[in-house]
Coordinates of C-alpha atoms and ligand atoms in Angstrom, one line a residue:
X1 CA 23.6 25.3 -25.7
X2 CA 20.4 24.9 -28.1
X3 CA 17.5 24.4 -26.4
X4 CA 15.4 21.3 -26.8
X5 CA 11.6 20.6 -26.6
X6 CA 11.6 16.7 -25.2
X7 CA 9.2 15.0 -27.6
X8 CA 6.9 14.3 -24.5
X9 CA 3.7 12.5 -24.6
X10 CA 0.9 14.4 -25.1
X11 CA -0.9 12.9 -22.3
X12 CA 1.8 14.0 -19.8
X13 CA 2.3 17.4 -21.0
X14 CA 1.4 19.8 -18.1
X15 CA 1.8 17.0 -15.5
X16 CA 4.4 16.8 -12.3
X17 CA 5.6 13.8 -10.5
X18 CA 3.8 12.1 -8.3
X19 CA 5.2 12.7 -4.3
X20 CA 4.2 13.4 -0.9
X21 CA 6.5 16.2 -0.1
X22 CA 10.2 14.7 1.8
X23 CA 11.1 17.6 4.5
X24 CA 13.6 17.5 6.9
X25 CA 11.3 17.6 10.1
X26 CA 11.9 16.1 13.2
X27 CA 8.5 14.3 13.6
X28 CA 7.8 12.8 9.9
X29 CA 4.2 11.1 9.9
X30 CA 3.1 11.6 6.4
X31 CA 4.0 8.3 4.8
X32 CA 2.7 5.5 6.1
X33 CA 6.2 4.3 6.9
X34 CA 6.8 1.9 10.1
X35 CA 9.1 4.6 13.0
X36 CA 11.1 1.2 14.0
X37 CA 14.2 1.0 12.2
X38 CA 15.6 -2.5 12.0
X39 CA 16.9 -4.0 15.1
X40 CA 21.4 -4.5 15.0
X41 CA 21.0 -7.8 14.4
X42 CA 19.1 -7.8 11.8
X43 CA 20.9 -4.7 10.1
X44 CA 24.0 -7.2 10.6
X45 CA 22.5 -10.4 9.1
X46 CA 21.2 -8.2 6.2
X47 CA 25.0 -6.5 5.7
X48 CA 25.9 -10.3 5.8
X49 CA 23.8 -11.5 3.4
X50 CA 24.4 -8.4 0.8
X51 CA 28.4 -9.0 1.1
X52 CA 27.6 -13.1 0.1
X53 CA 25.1 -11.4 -3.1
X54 CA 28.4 -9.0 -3.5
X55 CA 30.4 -12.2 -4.1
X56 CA 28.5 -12.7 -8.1
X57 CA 27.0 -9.5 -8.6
X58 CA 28.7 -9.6 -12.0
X59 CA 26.1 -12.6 -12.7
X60 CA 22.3 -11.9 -13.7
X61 CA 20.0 -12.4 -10.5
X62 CA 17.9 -15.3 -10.2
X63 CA 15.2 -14.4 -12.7
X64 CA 12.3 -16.0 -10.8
X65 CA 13.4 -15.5 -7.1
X66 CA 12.0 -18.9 -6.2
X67 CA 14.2 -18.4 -3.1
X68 CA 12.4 -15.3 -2.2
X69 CA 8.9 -16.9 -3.2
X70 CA 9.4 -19.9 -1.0
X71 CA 10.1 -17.4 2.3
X72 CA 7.3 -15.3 1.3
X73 CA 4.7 -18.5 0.9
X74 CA 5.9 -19.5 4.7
X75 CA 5.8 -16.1 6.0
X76 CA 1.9 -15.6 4.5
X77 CA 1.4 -18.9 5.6
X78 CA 2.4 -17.8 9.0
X79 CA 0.5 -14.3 8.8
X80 CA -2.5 -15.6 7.9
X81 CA -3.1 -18.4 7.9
X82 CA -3.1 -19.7 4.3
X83 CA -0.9 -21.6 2.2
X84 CA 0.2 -21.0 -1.7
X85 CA 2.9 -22.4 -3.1
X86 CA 5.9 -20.6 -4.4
X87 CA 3.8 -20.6 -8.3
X88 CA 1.5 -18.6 -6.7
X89 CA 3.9 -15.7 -5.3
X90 CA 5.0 -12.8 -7.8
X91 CA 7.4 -10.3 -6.3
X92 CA 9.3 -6.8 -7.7
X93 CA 10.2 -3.4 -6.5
X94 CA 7.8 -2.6 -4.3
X95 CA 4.2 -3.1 -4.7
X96 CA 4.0 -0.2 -6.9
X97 CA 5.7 -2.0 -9.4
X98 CA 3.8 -4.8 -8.9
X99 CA 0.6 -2.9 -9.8
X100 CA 2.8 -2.0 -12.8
X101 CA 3.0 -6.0 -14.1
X102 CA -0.9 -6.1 -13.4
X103 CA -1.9 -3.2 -15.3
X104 CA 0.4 -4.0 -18.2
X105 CA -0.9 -7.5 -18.2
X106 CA -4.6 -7.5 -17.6
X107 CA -5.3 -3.4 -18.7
X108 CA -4.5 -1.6 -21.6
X109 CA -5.8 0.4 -24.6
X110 CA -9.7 -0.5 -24.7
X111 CA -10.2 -1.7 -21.4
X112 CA -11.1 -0.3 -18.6
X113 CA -10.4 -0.8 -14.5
X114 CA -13.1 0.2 -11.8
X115 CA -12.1 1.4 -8.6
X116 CA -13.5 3.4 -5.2
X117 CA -12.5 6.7 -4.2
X118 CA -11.1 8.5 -1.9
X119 CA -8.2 5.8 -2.3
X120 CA -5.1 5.2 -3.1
X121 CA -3.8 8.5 -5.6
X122 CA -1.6 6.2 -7.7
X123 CA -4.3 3.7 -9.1
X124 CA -5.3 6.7 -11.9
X125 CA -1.3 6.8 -12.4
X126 CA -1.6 3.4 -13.0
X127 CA -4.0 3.8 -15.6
X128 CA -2.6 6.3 -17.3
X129 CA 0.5 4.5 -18.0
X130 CA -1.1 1.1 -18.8
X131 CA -3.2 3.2 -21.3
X132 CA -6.1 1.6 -19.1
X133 CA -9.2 4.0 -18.6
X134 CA -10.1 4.3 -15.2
X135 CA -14.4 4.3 -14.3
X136 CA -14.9 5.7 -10.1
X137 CA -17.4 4.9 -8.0
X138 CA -17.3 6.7 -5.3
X139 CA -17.4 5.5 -1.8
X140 CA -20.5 6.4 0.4
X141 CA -19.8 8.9 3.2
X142 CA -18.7 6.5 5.8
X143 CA -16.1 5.6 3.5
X144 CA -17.8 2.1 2.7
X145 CA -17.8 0.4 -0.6
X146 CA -21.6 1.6 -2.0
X147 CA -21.9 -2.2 -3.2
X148 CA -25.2 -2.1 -5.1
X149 CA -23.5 0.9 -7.2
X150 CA -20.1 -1.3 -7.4
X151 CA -21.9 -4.3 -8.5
X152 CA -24.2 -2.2 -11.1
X153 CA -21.0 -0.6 -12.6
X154 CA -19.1 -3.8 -13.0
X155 CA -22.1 -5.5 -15.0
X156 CA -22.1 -2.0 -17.2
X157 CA -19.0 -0.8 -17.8
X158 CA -17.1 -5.1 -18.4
X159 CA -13.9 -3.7 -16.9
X160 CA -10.8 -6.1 -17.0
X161 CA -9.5 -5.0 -13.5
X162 CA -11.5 -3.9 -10.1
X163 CA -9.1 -2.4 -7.8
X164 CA -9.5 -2.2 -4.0
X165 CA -7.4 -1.3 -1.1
X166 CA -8.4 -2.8 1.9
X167 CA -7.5 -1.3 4.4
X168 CA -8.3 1.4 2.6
X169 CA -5.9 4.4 2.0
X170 CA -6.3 7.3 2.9
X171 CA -9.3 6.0 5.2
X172 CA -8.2 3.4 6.9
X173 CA -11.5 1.2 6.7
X174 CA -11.3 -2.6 5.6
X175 CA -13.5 -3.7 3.3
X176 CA -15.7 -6.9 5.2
X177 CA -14.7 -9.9 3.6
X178 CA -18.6 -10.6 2.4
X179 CA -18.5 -7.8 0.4
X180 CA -14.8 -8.3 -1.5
X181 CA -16.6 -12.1 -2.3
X182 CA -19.3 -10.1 -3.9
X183 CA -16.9 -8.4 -6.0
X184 CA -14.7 -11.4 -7.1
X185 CA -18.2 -13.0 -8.2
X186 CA -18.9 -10.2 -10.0
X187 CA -15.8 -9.3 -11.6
X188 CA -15.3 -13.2 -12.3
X189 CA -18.7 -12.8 -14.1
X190 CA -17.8 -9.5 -16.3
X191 CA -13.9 -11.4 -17.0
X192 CA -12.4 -9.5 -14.7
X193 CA -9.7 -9.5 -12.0
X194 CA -10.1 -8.6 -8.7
X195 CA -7.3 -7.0 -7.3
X196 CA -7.3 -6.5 -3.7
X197 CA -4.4 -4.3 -2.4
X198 CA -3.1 -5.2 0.8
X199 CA -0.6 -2.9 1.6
X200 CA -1.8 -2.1 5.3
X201 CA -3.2 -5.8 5.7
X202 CA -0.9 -6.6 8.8
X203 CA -2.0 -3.7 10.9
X204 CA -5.9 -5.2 10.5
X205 CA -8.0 -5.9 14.3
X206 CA -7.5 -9.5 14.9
X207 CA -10.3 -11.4 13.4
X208 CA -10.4 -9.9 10.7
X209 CA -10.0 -12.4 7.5
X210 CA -7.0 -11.6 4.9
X211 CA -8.2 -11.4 1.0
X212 CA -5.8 -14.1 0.8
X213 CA -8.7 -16.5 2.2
X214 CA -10.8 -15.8 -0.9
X215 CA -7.7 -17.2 -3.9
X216 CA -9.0 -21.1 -3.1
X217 CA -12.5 -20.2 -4.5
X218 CA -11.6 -17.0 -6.3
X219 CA -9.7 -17.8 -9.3
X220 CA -9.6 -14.2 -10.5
X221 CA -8.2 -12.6 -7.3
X222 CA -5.0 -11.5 -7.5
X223 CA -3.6 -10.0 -3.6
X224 CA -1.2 -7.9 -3.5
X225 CA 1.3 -6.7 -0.5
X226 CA 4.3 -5.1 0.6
X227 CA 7.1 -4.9 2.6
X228 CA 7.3 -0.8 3.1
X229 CA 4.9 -0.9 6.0
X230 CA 4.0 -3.6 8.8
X231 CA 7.6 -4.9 7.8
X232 CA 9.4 -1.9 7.7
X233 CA 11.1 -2.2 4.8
X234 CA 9.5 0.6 3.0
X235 CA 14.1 1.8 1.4
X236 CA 14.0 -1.9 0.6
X237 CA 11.5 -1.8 -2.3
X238 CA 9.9 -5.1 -2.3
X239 CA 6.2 -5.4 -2.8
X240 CA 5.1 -9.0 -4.0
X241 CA 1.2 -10.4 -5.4
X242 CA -0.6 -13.8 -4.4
X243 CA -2.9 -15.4 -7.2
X244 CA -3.6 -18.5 -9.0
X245 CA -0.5 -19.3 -11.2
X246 CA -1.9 -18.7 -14.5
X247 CA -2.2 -14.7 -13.1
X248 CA 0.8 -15.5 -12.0
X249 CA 2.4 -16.5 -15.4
X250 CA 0.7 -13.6 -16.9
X251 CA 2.9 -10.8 -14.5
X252 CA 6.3 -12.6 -15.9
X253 CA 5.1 -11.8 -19.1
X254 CA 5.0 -8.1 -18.5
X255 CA 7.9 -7.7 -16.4
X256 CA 11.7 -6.1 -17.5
X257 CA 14.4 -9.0 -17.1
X258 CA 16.1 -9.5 -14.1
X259 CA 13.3 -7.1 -12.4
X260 CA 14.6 -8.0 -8.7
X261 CA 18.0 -7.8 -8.1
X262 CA 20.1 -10.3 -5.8
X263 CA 20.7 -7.7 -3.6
X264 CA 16.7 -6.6 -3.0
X265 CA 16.3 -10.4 -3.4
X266 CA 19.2 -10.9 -0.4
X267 CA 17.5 -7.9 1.7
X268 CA 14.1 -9.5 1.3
X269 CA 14.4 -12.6 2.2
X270 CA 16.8 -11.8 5.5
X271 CA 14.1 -9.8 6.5
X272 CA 11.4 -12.7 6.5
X273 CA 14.0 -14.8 8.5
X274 CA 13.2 -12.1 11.1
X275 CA 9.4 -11.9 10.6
X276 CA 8.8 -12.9 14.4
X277 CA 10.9 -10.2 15.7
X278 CA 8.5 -7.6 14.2
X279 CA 5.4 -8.8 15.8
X280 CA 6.6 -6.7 18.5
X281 CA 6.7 -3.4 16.7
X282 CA 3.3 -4.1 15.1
X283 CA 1.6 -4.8 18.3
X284 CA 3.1 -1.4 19.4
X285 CA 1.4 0.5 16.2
X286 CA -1.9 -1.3 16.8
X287 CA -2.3 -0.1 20.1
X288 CA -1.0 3.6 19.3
X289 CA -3.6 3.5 16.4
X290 CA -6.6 2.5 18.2
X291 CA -5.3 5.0 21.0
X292 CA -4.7 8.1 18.5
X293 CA -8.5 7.5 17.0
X294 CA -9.6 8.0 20.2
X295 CA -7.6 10.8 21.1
X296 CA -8.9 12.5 17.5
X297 CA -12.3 11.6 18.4
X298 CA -12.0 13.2 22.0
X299 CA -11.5 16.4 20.1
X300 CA -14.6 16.1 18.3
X301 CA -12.6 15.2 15.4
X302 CA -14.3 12.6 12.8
X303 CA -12.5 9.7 12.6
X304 CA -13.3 6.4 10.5
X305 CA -12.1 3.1 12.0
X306 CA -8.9 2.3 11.3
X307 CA -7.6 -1.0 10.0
X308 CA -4.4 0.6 8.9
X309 CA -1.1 2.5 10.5
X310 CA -2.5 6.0 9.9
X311 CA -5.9 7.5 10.6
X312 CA -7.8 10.1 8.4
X313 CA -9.3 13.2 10.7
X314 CA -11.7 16.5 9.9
X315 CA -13.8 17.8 9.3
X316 CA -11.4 21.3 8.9
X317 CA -12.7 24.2 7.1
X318 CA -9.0 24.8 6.1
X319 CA -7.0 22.0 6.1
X320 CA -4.4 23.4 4.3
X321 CA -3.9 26.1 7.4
X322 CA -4.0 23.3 9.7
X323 CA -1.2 21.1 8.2
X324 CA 0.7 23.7 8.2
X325 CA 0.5 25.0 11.5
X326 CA 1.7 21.3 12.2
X327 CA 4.0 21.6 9.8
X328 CA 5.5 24.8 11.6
X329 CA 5.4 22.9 15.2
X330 CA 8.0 20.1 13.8
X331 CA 5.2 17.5 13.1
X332 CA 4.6 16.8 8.8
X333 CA 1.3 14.8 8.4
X334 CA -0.1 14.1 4.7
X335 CA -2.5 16.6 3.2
X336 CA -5.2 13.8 1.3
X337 CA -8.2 12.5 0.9
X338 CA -11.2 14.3 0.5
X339 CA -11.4 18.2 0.6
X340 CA -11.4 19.3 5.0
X341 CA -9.6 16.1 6.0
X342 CA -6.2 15.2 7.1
X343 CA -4.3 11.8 7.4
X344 CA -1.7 11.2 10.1
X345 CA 0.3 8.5 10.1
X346 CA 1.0 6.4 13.2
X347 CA 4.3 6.9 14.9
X348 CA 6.2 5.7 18.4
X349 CA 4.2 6.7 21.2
X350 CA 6.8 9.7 21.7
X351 CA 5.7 10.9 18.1
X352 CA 2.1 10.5 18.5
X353 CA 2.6 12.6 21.6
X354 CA 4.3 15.4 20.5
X355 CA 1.5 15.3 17.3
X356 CA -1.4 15.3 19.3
X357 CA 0.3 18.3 21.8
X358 CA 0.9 20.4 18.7
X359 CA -2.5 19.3 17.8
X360 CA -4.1 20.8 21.0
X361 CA -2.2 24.4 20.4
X362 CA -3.5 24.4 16.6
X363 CA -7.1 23.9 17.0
X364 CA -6.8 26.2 20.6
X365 CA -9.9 28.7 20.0
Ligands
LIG1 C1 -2.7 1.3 -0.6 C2 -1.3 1.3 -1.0 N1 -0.9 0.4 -1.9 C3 0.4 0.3 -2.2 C4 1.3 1.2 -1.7 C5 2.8 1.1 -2.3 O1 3.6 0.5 -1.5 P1 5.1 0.1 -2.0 O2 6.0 0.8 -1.1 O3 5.1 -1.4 -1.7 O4 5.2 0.4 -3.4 C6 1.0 2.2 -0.8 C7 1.9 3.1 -0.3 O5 1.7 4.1 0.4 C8 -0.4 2.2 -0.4 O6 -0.9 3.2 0.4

């Protein structure tokens, strides 16, 4: 056969695919993924569910999942605390995708989004794709927002998007509420969206407010959130936004037909009929969090707080040694963030066991 050169984009040339590495390891803490697999009954009510979708799969989905925005208003509503209606839900394959929709409709050749490493390694991806330059300000040290510099580059550099994960990842830290008001003011001021990703938000110390407090006042704050994590859903795919509806209206724009399908649609909203059952699981991971951050820090580890189900660690000289003395033991953990730290991600207590035993033989002197 010929060979052929793939006309590829000359931005891409050189590149690989973006992945944390999927090995076949018994103790698997490198993706932020919930360890509680779903209970039998609800792996039956969703098998019951997908066989009624089954029934018209030859028909197009519901194009606007107003079902699947109605359960996700109550369950937000129920999580905390604050009401939307179903205008103000957007929903697609994960909240990836939904970071797609709101760099296709808000970024773009020209503009320019803001955002505060370390974080999450796909918001340059984003860019990239959305043709959207990206402008970092890094984070201070301690991993917090430095605001005066955030505040000084929004006013210079008139982006059309901030982006910030709070809880961050791969740090863990929340960012205080005061300080994401500061940004929505200033992003409203520069024309910009605020776009606070709360993919970890569920695994936050109680008391602590959701971003999803700040949409009444905050017209350009778009939320965004996920089923992959606190709701262990992470195979399902389903990530979903909150927002005024005209930011709304703007995502449907942007977005392929028939985006969701009636199966993920199905999946999704069985799994909110079940919300309750998971507070069980997530009280489990809280407590193993704040119990593995101590466990880190009685090693003389530094640890930032964690708001999240994973917890960042150094400082290590060679990190990359490190991980993979783990790696050898039967424990994968994530090799990110900053240069000499590590991220593990929280497990069931017989996981973060056997990680902080290997643990103890690696860093043996
Ligand atoms: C901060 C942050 N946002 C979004 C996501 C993506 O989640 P999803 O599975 O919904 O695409 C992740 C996944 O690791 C994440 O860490």
């Amino acid at each position: 056969m010929s060979q052929f050169d793939p006309p590829l984009r000359d931005d891409l040339a050189g590149l690989t695919p973006y992945g944390a590495p999927q090995l076949d390891v018994e103790v698997r803490l490198n993706v932020n993924e919930n360890p509680f697999p779903p209970s039998a009954e609800l792996a039956r009510d969703i098998a019951a569910s997908v066989e009624r979708a089954v029934a018209s799969l030859n028909r197009y989905p519901d194009r606007d999942f107003l079902r699947l925005r109605e359960d996700l208003s109550e369950y937000l509503a129920g999580e905390s605390g604050v009401r939307l209606a179903p205008e103000q839900i957007w929903a697609a394959n994960g909240s990836n995708e939904v970071m797609d929709h709101v760099m296709a409709a808000f970024g773009g050749p020209g503009r320019c989004a803001l955002t505060f490493p370390p974080t999450y390694s796909m918001y340059p991806q984003y860019s990239r794709e959305s043709f959207t330059s990206l402008v970092e300000v890094p984070r201070d040290e301690d991993f917090r927002i430095n605001l005066p510099a955030a505040l000084a580059a929004i006013d210079e550099h008139r982006p059309t998007l901030v982006l910030v994960a709070s809880p961050n990842n791969p740090s863990g830290t929340a960012v205080p509420i005061g300080e994401l008001i500061e940004l929505a003011r200033a992003a409203a001021d520069a024309g910009a969206v605020l776009v606070v990703d709360e993919a970890y938000a569920e695994f936050r110390h109680s008391g602590t407010p959701s971003a999803l407090t700040l949409l009444a006042d905050h017209p350009n704050v778009i939320v965004t959130r996920t089923m992959s994590k606190a709701f262990a859903m992470a195979g399902a795919r389903v990530g979903y936004a909150a927002a005024a509806p005209s930011l709304i209206d703007a995502l449907a724009i942007v977005r392929l037909p028939y985006h969701l399908s009636a199966i993920t649609q199905a999946v999704a909203s069985t799994a909110l009929a079940h919300a309750r059952e998971l507070q069980q699981g997530l009280d489990v991971l809280r407590i193993e969090r704040d119990r593995l951050v101590v466990a880190l820090r009685e090693r003389a580890l530094q640890v930032p707080d964690s708001d999240a189900n994973f917890a960042l660690f150094g400082v290590f000289d060679d990190r990359h040694a490190i991980w993979r003395a783990l790696l050898d033991r039967g424990v994968l953990i994530r090799e990110t963030g900053p240069e000499g730290w590590l991220r593990v991600t929280v497990g069931t207590p017989e996981e973060n066991a056997r990680f902080v035993a290997a643990l103890d033989e690696v860093l043996q002197p």
